[in-house]
Short mmCIF file of C-alpha atoms in Angstrom, two decimals:
data_model
loop_
_atom_site.label_atom_id
_atom_site.label_comp_id
_atom_site.label_asym_id
_atom_site.label_seq_id
_atom_site.Cartn_x
_atom_site.Cartn_y
_atom_site.Cartn_z
CA UNK A 57 7.03 -10.19 39.18
CA UNK A 58 3.72 -11.87 37.81
CA UNK A 59 2.77 -14.90 39.87
CA UNK A 60 1.88 -18.00 37.32
CA UNK A 61 -1.89 -18.38 37.09
CA UNK A 62 -3.83 -21.45 36.50
CA UNK A 63 -5.16 -20.09 33.08
CA UNK A 64 -2.65 -17.98 30.88
CA UNK A 65 -3.94 -14.39 30.50
CA UNK A 66 -3.75 -11.64 27.65
CA UNK A 67 -2.80 -8.14 29.07
CA UNK A 68 -1.04 -5.28 27.54
CA UNK A 69 0.91 -4.40 30.84
CA UNK A 70 3.43 -1.73 30.72
CA UNK A 71 6.26 -3.92 29.09
CA UNK A 72 3.85 -5.17 26.67
CA UNK A 73 2.89 -1.65 25.48
CA UNK A 74 6.59 -0.70 25.49
CA UNK A 75 7.34 -3.91 23.33
CA UNK A 76 4.77 -3.26 20.88
CA UNK A 77 5.70 0.46 20.47
CA UNK A 78 9.26 -0.33 19.85
CA UNK A 79 8.11 -2.90 17.20
CA UNK A 80 5.99 -0.41 15.49
CA UNK A 81 9.09 1.70 15.48
CA UNK A 82 11.31 -0.80 14.02
CA UNK A 83 13.52 -1.05 17.21
CA UNK A 84 13.68 -4.87 17.32
CA UNK A 85 16.66 -5.36 19.58
CA UNK A 86 15.18 -3.38 22.17
CA UNK A 87 12.03 -4.66 21.71
CA UNK A 88 13.51 -8.09 21.95
CA UNK A 89 15.30 -7.09 25.30
CA UNK A 90 11.97 -5.80 26.93
CA UNK A 91 10.04 -9.17 25.46
CA UNK A 92 12.83 -11.08 27.53
CA UNK A 93 11.88 -9.52 30.51
CA UNK A 94 8.29 -10.33 29.72
CA UNK A 95 8.70 -13.88 29.34
CA UNK A 96 10.70 -14.10 32.74
CA UNK A 97 8.31 -11.77 34.87
CA UNK A 98 5.00 -12.50 33.03
CA UNK A 99 5.38 -16.09 31.92
CA UNK A 100 1.36 -16.57 31.81
CA UNK A 101 0.94 -13.44 29.62
CA UNK A 102 0.10 -14.76 25.97
CA UNK A 103 0.65 -11.17 24.67
CA UNK A 104 4.21 -12.34 24.45
CA UNK A 105 3.31 -14.69 21.40
CA UNK A 106 1.53 -12.16 19.52
CA UNK A 107 4.65 -9.81 19.84
CA UNK A 108 6.87 -12.29 18.70
CA UNK A 109 4.69 -12.91 15.52
CA UNK A 110 4.45 -9.16 14.91
CA UNK A 111 8.47 -9.21 14.84
CA UNK A 112 8.54 -12.02 12.49
CA UNK A 113 5.81 -10.75 9.79
CA UNK A 114 7.01 -7.37 9.93
CA UNK A 115 10.70 -8.43 9.27
CA UNK A 116 9.73 -10.61 6.58
CA UNK A 117 7.50 -8.13 4.87
CA UNK A 118 10.20 -5.50 4.84
CA UNK A 119 13.03 -7.82 4.35
CA UNK A 120 11.35 -10.18 1.81
CA UNK A 121 13.94 -12.88 2.56
CA UNK A 122 12.74 -16.27 1.12
CA UNK A 123 14.96 -18.41 3.30
CA UNK A 124 13.71 -16.51 6.34
CA UNK A 125 10.23 -16.85 5.15
CA UNK A 126 10.55 -20.79 4.83
CA UNK A 127 12.11 -20.94 8.49
CA UNK A 128 9.71 -18.67 10.26
CA UNK A 129 6.31 -19.69 8.90
CA UNK A 130 6.14 -22.89 10.65
CA UNK A 131 6.07 -20.46 14.06
CA UNK A 132 2.42 -19.71 13.40
CA UNK A 133 0.76 -22.96 14.23
CA UNK A 134 2.83 -23.31 17.45
CA UNK A 135 1.90 -19.72 18.53
CA UNK A 136 -1.78 -20.19 17.83
CA UNK A 137 -1.85 -23.49 19.89
CA UNK A 138 -0.11 -21.39 22.87
CA UNK A 139 -2.99 -18.80 22.24
CA UNK A 140 -5.67 -21.34 22.71
CA UNK A 141 -4.50 -22.25 26.06
CA UNK A 142 -5.61 -18.73 27.41
CA UNK A 143 -8.98 -17.52 29.02
CA UNK A 144 -11.86 -18.24 26.89
CA UNK A 145 -13.90 -15.53 28.57
CA UNK A 146 -11.37 -12.86 27.35
CA UNK A 147 -12.06 -10.74 24.15
CA UNK A 148 -8.52 -11.48 23.33
CA UNK A 149 -9.04 -15.08 22.99
CA UNK A 150 -10.28 -14.95 19.73
CA UNK A 151 -8.91 -11.99 18.60
CA UNK A 152 -5.26 -12.81 19.20
CA UNK A 153 -5.87 -15.67 17.07
CA UNK A 154 -7.23 -13.69 14.21
CA UNK A 155 -4.52 -11.29 14.46
CA UNK A 156 -1.86 -13.88 13.74
CA UNK A 157 -3.97 -14.99 10.68
CA UNK A 158 -4.16 -11.48 9.32
CA UNK A 159 -0.28 -10.91 9.66
CA UNK A 160 0.27 -14.35 7.98
CA UNK A 161 -2.08 -13.62 5.28
CA UNK A 162 -0.50 -10.20 4.45
CA UNK A 163 3.06 -12.02 4.77
CA UNK A 164 2.06 -14.54 2.29
CA UNK A 165 0.86 -12.38 -0.52
CA UNK A 166 4.58 -10.55 -0.39
CA UNK A 167 5.65 -14.08 -1.03
CA UNK A 168 3.10 -14.77 -3.64
CA UNK A 169 1.64 -17.85 -1.34
CA UNK A 170 -1.98 -16.76 -2.57
CA UNK A 171 -3.69 -19.60 -1.87
CA UNK A 172 -2.76 -20.08 1.59
CA UNK A 173 -3.08 -16.09 2.31
CA UNK A 174 -6.89 -16.72 1.29
CA UNK A 175 -7.39 -19.52 3.81
CA UNK A 176 -5.61 -17.16 6.32
CA UNK A 177 -8.04 -14.43 5.56
CA UNK A 178 -11.01 -16.76 5.75
CA UNK A 179 -9.79 -18.09 9.19
CA UNK A 180 -9.49 -14.56 10.55
CA UNK A 181 -12.60 -13.33 9.42
CA UNK A 182 -14.52 -16.29 10.90
CA UNK A 183 -12.77 -15.88 14.30
CA UNK A 184 -13.58 -12.03 14.15
CA UNK A 185 -17.15 -12.50 13.32
CA UNK A 186 -17.52 -14.85 16.11
CA UNK A 187 -15.69 -12.49 18.49
CA UNK A 188 -17.99 -9.73 17.35
CA UNK A 189 -21.06 -11.53 18.54
CA UNK A 190 -19.63 -12.22 21.83
CA UNK A 191 -18.10 -8.89 22.57
CA UNK A 192 -19.73 -6.23 19.96
CA UNK A 193 -18.15 -3.38 21.91
CA UNK A 194 -14.35 -4.69 21.71
CA UNK A 195 -12.74 -2.07 19.59
CA UNK A 196 -9.69 -3.85 18.62
CA UNK A 197 -11.81 -6.47 16.94
CA UNK A 198 -13.69 -3.91 15.16
CA UNK A 199 -10.42 -2.25 13.89
CA UNK A 200 -9.32 -5.50 12.06
CA UNK A 201 -12.81 -6.57 10.86
CA UNK A 202 -13.41 -2.98 9.28
CA UNK A 203 -10.37 -3.33 7.43
CA UNK A 204 -11.60 -6.80 6.09
CA UNK A 205 -14.96 -5.40 5.54
CA UNK A 206 -13.52 -2.60 3.33
CA UNK A 207 -10.91 -4.84 1.14
CA UNK A 208 -13.63 -7.36 0.57
CA UNK A 209 -15.69 -4.62 -0.88
CA UNK A 210 -13.05 -4.03 -3.73
CA UNK A 211 -13.08 -7.69 -4.93
CA UNK A 212 -14.40 -7.23 -8.92
CA UNK A 213 -17.36 -8.92 -9.70
CA UNK A 214 -15.63 -11.73 -11.58
CA UNK A 215 -14.26 -12.87 -8.40
CA UNK A 216 -17.20 -12.12 -6.03
CA UNK A 217 -18.28 -15.68 -6.05
CA UNK A 218 -14.97 -16.68 -4.18
CA UNK A 219 -15.58 -14.29 -1.11
CA UNK A 220 -19.36 -15.70 -1.19
CA UNK A 221 -18.26 -19.26 -1.19
CA UNK A 222 -15.91 -18.54 1.67
CA UNK A 223 -18.99 -16.79 3.69
CA UNK A 224 -17.41 -13.31 3.65
CA UNK A 225 -19.07 -10.05 2.94
CA UNK A 226 -18.51 -6.33 3.48
CA UNK A 227 -18.40 -2.89 1.72
CA UNK A 228 -15.83 -0.17 1.79
CA UNK A 229 -18.35 2.19 3.45
CA UNK A 230 -19.01 -0.49 6.03
CA UNK A 231 -15.46 -0.81 6.68
CA UNK A 232 -14.64 2.95 6.78
CA UNK A 233 -17.51 3.29 9.21
CA UNK A 234 -16.43 0.84 11.62
CA UNK A 235 -12.77 2.06 11.63
CA UNK A 236 -14.13 5.51 12.36
CA UNK A 237 -15.98 4.48 15.38
CA UNK A 238 -12.57 2.69 16.48
CA UNK A 239 -10.87 6.15 16.12
CA UNK A 240 -13.74 8.06 17.88
CA UNK A 241 -13.12 5.66 20.69
CA UNK A 242 -9.68 6.11 20.57
CA UNK A 243 -9.70 10.03 21.09
CA UNK A 244 -11.20 9.51 24.57
CA UNK A 245 -9.56 6.28 25.89
CA UNK A 246 -6.12 5.07 26.34
CA UNK A 247 -6.12 2.77 23.09
CA UNK A 248 -2.99 0.81 22.36
CA UNK A 249 -3.81 0.37 18.75
CA UNK A 250 -4.65 4.00 17.95
CA UNK A 251 -1.38 4.81 15.64
CA UNK A 252 -1.89 1.51 13.89
CA UNK A 253 -5.66 2.40 13.32
CA UNK A 254 -4.77 6.02 12.11
CA UNK A 255 -2.39 4.50 9.50
CA UNK A 256 -5.01 1.88 8.39
CA UNK A 257 -7.59 4.63 8.08
CA UNK A 258 -5.45 6.87 6.03
CA UNK A 259 -4.60 4.15 3.49
CA UNK A 260 -8.33 2.90 3.32
CA UNK A 261 -9.18 6.64 2.40
CA UNK A 262 -6.31 6.98 0.07
CA UNK A 263 -6.59 3.61 -2.00
CA UNK A 264 -10.32 2.50 -1.30
CA UNK A 265 -12.51 5.59 -0.47
CA UNK A 266 -10.47 7.90 -3.26
CA UNK A 267 -10.19 10.60 -0.48
CA UNK A 268 -6.74 11.65 -0.95
CA UNK A 269 -6.81 14.84 0.72
CA UNK A 270 -8.50 13.50 3.81
CA UNK A 271 -5.88 10.87 3.66
CA UNK A 272 -3.23 13.27 3.85
CA UNK A 273 -5.18 15.33 6.63
CA UNK A 274 -5.60 12.17 8.69
CA UNK A 275 -1.74 10.88 8.66
CA UNK A 276 -0.44 14.42 8.88
CA UNK A 277 -2.31 14.90 12.12
CA UNK A 278 -1.70 11.41 13.44
CA UNK A 279 0.54 10.37 16.40
CA UNK A 280 3.13 8.82 14.49
CA UNK A 281 6.62 10.36 14.27
CA UNK A 282 8.39 10.20 10.98
CA UNK A 283 11.82 11.38 12.31
CA UNK A 284 11.75 8.71 15.22
CA UNK A 285 10.28 5.89 13.27
CA UNK A 286 11.19 4.56 9.92
CA UNK A 287 7.79 2.72 9.55
CA UNK A 288 6.11 6.08 10.16
CA UNK A 289 8.66 7.63 7.62
CA UNK A 290 7.57 5.24 5.15
CA UNK A 291 3.57 5.90 5.54
CA UNK A 292 4.01 9.69 5.68
CA UNK A 293 6.34 9.82 2.75
CA UNK A 294 4.24 7.36 0.87
CA UNK A 295 1.07 9.50 1.33
CA UNK A 296 2.91 12.45 0.61
CA UNK A 297 3.81 11.27 -2.80
CA UNK A 298 0.46 9.51 -3.61
CA UNK A 299 -1.24 12.93 -2.79
CA UNK A 300 1.59 14.74 -4.98
CA UNK A 301 3.30 16.53 -2.01
CA UNK A 302 6.98 15.72 -3.55
CA UNK A 303 8.42 18.55 -1.63
CA UNK A 304 7.10 17.30 1.89
CA UNK A 305 7.95 13.78 0.93
CA UNK A 306 11.66 14.73 0.18
CA UNK A 307 11.80 16.49 3.55
CA UNK A 308 10.42 13.45 5.33
CA UNK A 309 12.92 10.89 3.74
CA UNK A 310 15.95 13.10 4.14
CA UNK A 311 15.13 13.39 7.72
CA UNK A 312 14.46 9.84 8.41
CA UNK A 313 15.91 8.22 11.71
CA UNK A 314 19.10 6.42 10.98
CA UNK A 315 21.17 3.95 13.23
CA UNK A 316 21.81 0.50 14.09
CA UNK A 317 18.81 0.35 16.46
CA UNK A 318 16.44 0.13 13.61
CA UNK A 319 15.58 -2.60 11.18
CA UNK A 320 16.89 -1.45 7.70
CA UNK A 321 14.35 -0.10 5.24
CA UNK A 322 16.37 0.10 1.93
CA UNK A 323 12.92 1.17 0.06
CA UNK A 324 13.15 4.56 1.98
CA UNK A 325 16.19 5.04 -0.61
CA UNK A 326 14.00 3.97 -3.55
CA UNK A 327 11.11 6.14 -2.53
CA UNK A 328 13.71 9.14 -2.25
CA UNK A 329 15.26 8.59 -5.59
CA UNK A 330 11.81 8.52 -7.19
CA UNK A 331 10.89 11.87 -5.48
CA UNK A 332 14.27 13.38 -6.55
CA UNK A 333 13.54 12.10 -10.16
CA UNK A 334 10.03 13.56 -9.92
CA UNK A 335 11.51 17.27 -9.54
CA UNK A 336 14.24 16.51 -12.41
CA UNK A 337 17.15 16.32 -9.96
CA UNK A 338 20.02 14.37 -11.38
CA UNK A 339 20.91 13.15 -8.08
CA UNK A 340 18.13 10.81 -8.01
CA UNK A 341 20.59 7.85 -9.30
CA UNK A 342 22.54 8.02 -6.10
CA UNK A 343 19.53 7.06 -3.90
CA UNK A 344 17.98 4.43 -6.37
CA UNK A 345 21.62 2.94 -6.63
CA UNK A 346 21.68 2.91 -2.74
CA UNK A 347 18.50 0.73 -2.61
CA UNK A 348 19.84 -1.73 -5.48
CA UNK A 349 22.79 -1.94 -3.31
CA UNK A 350 21.13 -2.51 0.06
CA UNK A 351 18.05 -4.49 -0.78
CA UNK A 352 17.94 -8.21 -0.14
CA UNK A 353 14.35 -8.39 -1.22
CA UNK A 354 12.39 -9.48 -4.19
CA UNK A 355 10.55 -6.52 -5.23
CA UNK A 356 10.77 -3.13 -7.01
CA UNK A 357 14.27 -3.88 -8.37
CA UNK A 358 13.14 -3.82 -11.95
CA UNK A 359 11.21 -0.63 -11.23
CA UNK A 360 14.41 0.93 -9.55
CA UNK A 361 16.53 0.16 -12.90
CA UNK A 362 13.60 1.71 -14.88
CA UNK A 363 13.72 4.77 -12.85
CA UNK A 364 17.64 4.88 -13.26
CA UNK A 365 16.99 4.62 -17.12
CA UNK A 366 14.39 7.36 -16.88
CA UNK A 367 16.86 9.70 -15.12
CA UNK A 368 19.48 8.74 -17.65
CA UNK A 369 17.36 9.37 -20.72
CA UNK A 370 16.51 13.05 -19.02
CA UNK A 371 19.96 14.00 -18.09
CA UNK A 372 22.43 11.96 -20.23
CA UNK A 373 20.81 10.34 -23.26
CA UNK A 374 19.62 7.07 -24.78
CA UNK A 375 22.71 4.99 -24.48
CA UNK A 376 22.65 5.03 -20.44
CA UNK A 377 18.79 4.51 -20.71
CA UNK A 378 19.39 1.23 -22.73
CA UNK A 379 22.01 0.11 -20.37
CA UNK A 380 19.69 0.42 -17.26
CA UNK A 381 16.79 -1.33 -19.07
CA UNK A 382 18.95 -4.49 -20.06
CA UNK A 383 19.44 -4.55 -16.28
CA UNK A 384 15.80 -4.43 -15.79
CA UNK A 385 15.34 -7.40 -17.90
CA UNK A 386 17.86 -9.55 -16.05
CA UNK A 387 17.39 -8.45 -12.33
CA UNK A 388 14.46 -8.70 -10.04
CA UNK A 389 10.88 -10.12 -10.26
CA UNK A 390 7.49 -9.26 -11.84
CA UNK A 391 5.18 -9.89 -8.52
CA UNK A 392 3.77 -6.27 -8.27
CA UNK A 393 2.52 -4.20 -11.22
CA UNK A 394 5.39 -1.73 -10.96
CA UNK A 395 7.88 -4.36 -11.87
CA UNK A 396 5.56 -5.81 -14.56
CA UNK A 397 5.42 -2.46 -16.08
CA UNK A 398 9.18 -1.94 -16.04
CA UNK A 399 9.93 -5.27 -17.44
CA UNK A 400 7.18 -4.52 -20.39
CA UNK A 401 8.95 -1.22 -21.19
CA UNK A 402 12.28 -3.06 -21.21
CA UNK A 403 11.05 -5.84 -23.64
CA UNK A 404 9.27 -3.60 -25.92
CA UNK A 405 12.14 -1.91 -27.06
CA UNK A 406 10.42 1.46 -27.17
CA UNK A 407 12.36 4.43 -25.64
CA UNK A 408 9.92 6.97 -23.88
CA UNK A 409 9.72 10.06 -25.46
CA UNK A 410 11.88 12.36 -23.60
CA UNK A 411 9.42 15.37 -23.39
CA UNK A 412 6.48 13.25 -22.61
CA UNK A 413 8.75 11.58 -19.79
CA UNK A 414 9.54 15.07 -18.41
CA UNK A 415 5.81 15.99 -18.35
CA UNK A 416 5.25 12.67 -16.61
CA UNK A 417 7.71 12.87 -13.72
CA UNK A 418 6.72 16.62 -13.15
CA UNK A 419 3.00 15.69 -12.82
CA UNK A 420 3.99 12.46 -10.78
CA UNK A 421 5.67 15.01 -8.33
CA UNK A 422 2.74 17.60 -8.48
CA UNK A 423 4.50 20.33 -10.21
CA UNK A 424 1.50 20.44 -12.61
CA UNK A 425 1.82 23.88 -13.80
CA UNK A 426 5.57 23.19 -14.81
CA UNK A 427 4.37 20.02 -16.66
CA UNK A 428 1.54 21.86 -18.48
CA UNK A 429 4.01 24.53 -19.53
CA UNK A 430 6.28 21.75 -21.00
CA UNK A 431 3.55 20.35 -22.84
CA UNK A 432 2.57 23.40 -24.67
CA UNK A 433 5.87 23.22 -26.53
CA UNK A 434 4.85 20.13 -28.41
CA UNK A 435 1.55 18.25 -29.68
CA UNK A 436 0.38 15.03 -30.62
CA UNK A 437 1.27 15.24 -34.25
CA UNK A 438 5.19 15.49 -33.19
CA UNK A 439 4.93 11.83 -32.09
CA UNK A 440 6.10 9.31 -34.68
CA UNK A 441 4.86 6.40 -32.48
CA UNK A 442 1.23 5.44 -31.77
CA UNK A 443 1.79 4.66 -28.18
CA UNK A 444 3.36 8.11 -27.62
CA UNK A 445 0.64 9.73 -29.47
CA UNK A 446 -1.89 8.15 -26.95
CA UNK A 447 0.28 8.96 -24.10
CA UNK A 448 0.33 12.87 -24.98
CA UNK A 449 -3.36 12.87 -24.65
CA UNK A 450 -3.41 10.96 -21.44
CA UNK A 451 -0.78 13.02 -19.88
CA UNK A 452 -2.51 16.28 -20.85
CA UNK A 453 -5.72 14.72 -19.06
CA UNK A 454 -3.63 13.91 -15.97
CA UNK A 455 -2.35 17.55 -15.76
CA UNK A 456 -5.55 19.18 -16.70
CA UNK A 457 -7.19 17.00 -14.07
CA UNK A 458 -4.63 17.64 -11.34
CA UNK A 459 -5.02 21.57 -12.07
CA UNK A 460 -8.88 20.99 -11.65
CA UNK A 461 -9.40 21.82 -15.37
CA UNK A 462 -11.97 19.18 -15.44
CA UNK A 463 -13.66 19.53 -18.74
CA UNK A 464 -10.29 19.84 -20.41
CA UNK A 465 -9.09 16.57 -18.53
CA UNK A 466 -12.45 14.82 -19.54
CA UNK A 467 -11.96 15.70 -23.10
CA UNK A 468 -8.19 14.48 -23.12
CA UNK A 469 -9.29 11.29 -21.31
CA UNK A 470 -11.62 10.60 -23.87
CA UNK A 471 -9.31 10.99 -26.79
CA UNK A 472 -7.19 8.68 -24.80
CA UNK A 473 -9.98 6.12 -24.42
CA UNK A 474 -10.99 6.65 -28.11
CA UNK A 475 -7.51 5.75 -29.36
CA UNK A 476 -6.12 3.24 -26.78
CA UNK A 477 -9.03 1.33 -25.71
CA UNK A 478 -8.11 -1.79 -27.62
CA UNK A 479 -4.38 -1.41 -27.29
CA UNK A 480 -2.09 -3.16 -24.60
CA UNK A 481 -1.12 0.06 -22.99
CA UNK A 482 -2.75 1.19 -19.51
CA UNK A 483 -3.54 4.53 -20.58
CA UNK A 484 -6.95 3.96 -21.81
CA UNK A 485 -8.01 2.05 -18.66
CA UNK A 486 -6.65 4.49 -16.33
CA UNK A 487 -8.17 7.27 -18.22
CA UNK A 488 -11.59 5.71 -17.84
CA UNK A 489 -11.15 5.15 -14.13
CA UNK A 490 -10.00 8.96 -13.82
CA UNK A 491 -13.03 9.89 -15.82
CA UNK A 492 -15.03 8.09 -13.47
CA UNK A 493 -13.45 9.79 -10.63
CA UNK A 494 -14.31 13.21 -11.98
CA UNK A 495 -17.69 12.16 -12.98
CA UNK A 496 -18.41 10.81 -9.50
CA UNK A 497 -17.19 13.85 -7.73
CA UNK A 498 -19.56 15.94 -9.66
CA UNK A 499 -22.27 13.75 -8.91
CA UNK A 500 -22.76 12.74 -12.78
CA UNK A 501 -23.52 9.10 -11.34
CA UNK A 502 -24.54 7.11 -14.40
CA UNK A 503 -21.70 8.32 -16.47
CA UNK A 504 -19.20 7.65 -13.93
CA UNK A 505 -20.73 4.16 -13.52
CA UNK A 506 -20.36 3.64 -17.26
CA UNK A 507 -16.76 4.83 -17.22
CA UNK A 508 -15.89 2.57 -14.36
CA UNK A 509 -17.52 -0.45 -16.19
CA UNK A 510 -15.54 0.55 -19.31
CA UNK A 511 -12.43 0.38 -17.38
CA UNK A 512 -13.32 -2.96 -16.27
CA UNK A 513 -13.67 -4.08 -19.89
CA UNK A 514 -10.14 -3.38 -20.68
CA UNK A 515 -7.22 -5.58 -20.40
CA UNK A 516 -4.13 -3.83 -20.27
CA UNK A 517 -0.76 -5.43 -19.99
CA UNK A 518 0.23 -3.11 -17.36
CA UNK A 519 -1.25 -2.25 -13.63
CA UNK A 520 -4.47 -4.33 -14.84
CA UNK A 521 -5.30 -5.52 -11.26
CA UNK A 522 -4.72 -2.25 -9.45
CA UNK A 523 -6.73 -0.40 -12.16
CA UNK A 524 -9.68 -3.05 -12.02
CA UNK A 525 -9.84 -2.82 -8.21
CA UNK A 526 -10.05 1.12 -8.32
CA UNK A 527 -12.79 0.78 -10.97
CA UNK A 528 -14.69 -1.74 -8.75
CA UNK A 529 -14.12 0.56 -5.64
CA UNK A 530 -15.57 3.26 -7.51
CA UNK A 531 -18.77 1.34 -8.67
CA UNK A 532 -18.89 0.18 -4.97
CA UNK A 533 -19.08 3.93 -3.81
CA UNK A 534 -21.86 4.86 -6.36
CA UNK A 535 -24.03 1.86 -5.10
CA UNK A 536 -23.53 2.91 -1.45
CA UNK A 537 -24.71 6.43 -2.47
CA UNK A 538 -27.73 5.34 -4.31
CA UNK A 539 -28.94 3.75 -1.03
CA UNK A 540 -28.69 6.75 0.98
#
C-alpha cells in the first residue's frame, strides 16, 4: 500500500495501467473495481482523476445521453482543481489538465456545445505549449500537441482568423511528424499511450493526410485487438470501410466481442448493416433495425432510416422506400453531415434512381468492377431528372477513380462539375475535391490547387463542412510540398 505523501503525485502504476487498458477496452465495470483499489491503496495518485474523466467522456461520446451530459460535465472543474494540487515539477502536471480539456472538447462537440468546445481547445493548447517548453522530450504531451497542430491545419481560410485570435497555429505536416516521433519512441520504450497514438495516427492519415492505404497498414499492424475490444472493433472496421475493404469490415464486425462486461456500442450494428447493404445483402435491414432499437443516442438515426429505405428500394420497391423516408423526417437529429443528407433526401421527395443506387452501394463497398459492369447497362440519357444525370457522371468518376482509370475519372468529374457546380447537390463539390486528389498525386500541383479552390467556392446543401475541410487539407498539403 502506498503511504500518503505531502504532495500528491501522478504515476501510472500497475493498477493505473490496468485501469487505463480496461477503459480503452470499454470494460468499465472491471475498470471501476480496479480504480476503487487505486483510491484505497494509492490515495495520493492523481492519475485516478484523469481515469475517472476518461470514463465519463467515453461513456458520453458513445452513449450520447443529454441528461448524463448535463449531470457529468460539472465534474470537470472539480477534477481540474484536484489535479492542480499535484507536483508542479512533474511533466504530468500540465499535461493531465490539458488532457481533461481535450476530452471535454471532443465531448462538447458531440453535444453541439461548440463555443465551450473552442474554449476547451484553447485552454488545452495553451497548457500543452507551456509544458512543451518545460519538458520538450515528454512524449505524451507531444502526442496531444501533434493532434491539435494537425487539426488546426485543416481550418478553412474563412475561419483562420479565429485560431489566430486564439493564439493557435499548426499544420497537418507538423502534427503528422510529431505523432510519428511519438510512435518511433513507443517502439523502443514501454509507452502506455501507444495504442491510443496508433489510432490517432491512422485517423490523421485517413482524414487529413489523404493516405488511406497507409492508414489501413498502420491500423492493421497496430496492437489493438478487435476481437477483444469493441472500441478497437469500431476503429478497424471503420477504417476498413473507409478504404473500401467491405469484406474485412464485415468479418471484423461479425466477430466483435459481446458480453455484459462491455459498454454497449449500438453503432457497430449500424456499421454492419451498411457494410451488408454495400454487398447488396437484403439482410442489412436486420442490423440497421437492431441499431435503431438499441441506440439511446442522437446521431445517425436519420441515416439509418435512409439506409433502410435504400435497402428496400433495391430489394422491395418504392412503397417501402417511402415508408422509411417518412420515418427519416420524424426521428433523429441533423447535427452530422450524414443525417443532414438523409433528411435532405427525404424532404426532396426525389426517389433515387435504383440503378445508380446499386452502383453507388457496390462502389462504397469496394466492389468497383461489379459497379462499372452494372453502369455499362445504362447511360445519362436514360435519366429523366437533372440530379440523376449529374449523379451518373459523378458515379462513373468515382468508380473509374477507384479502378485507377485516372483520365476517365477526371473526365467524368469534369462533366459533373460543369453540370452541377451551381446546383445544391454535393456531387460537383466532391468531384472537385477528388479531382484535386488525383492531380495532387500526379504532381500537377497548380491544377490540383485550382480544383481544391473550386471546391471551396461551392456551397452544397449536403456534406459542405466535411468537403471544405478536405479541400483545405489538400491546399495545406500542396503548400507544405512547395516549401520542401
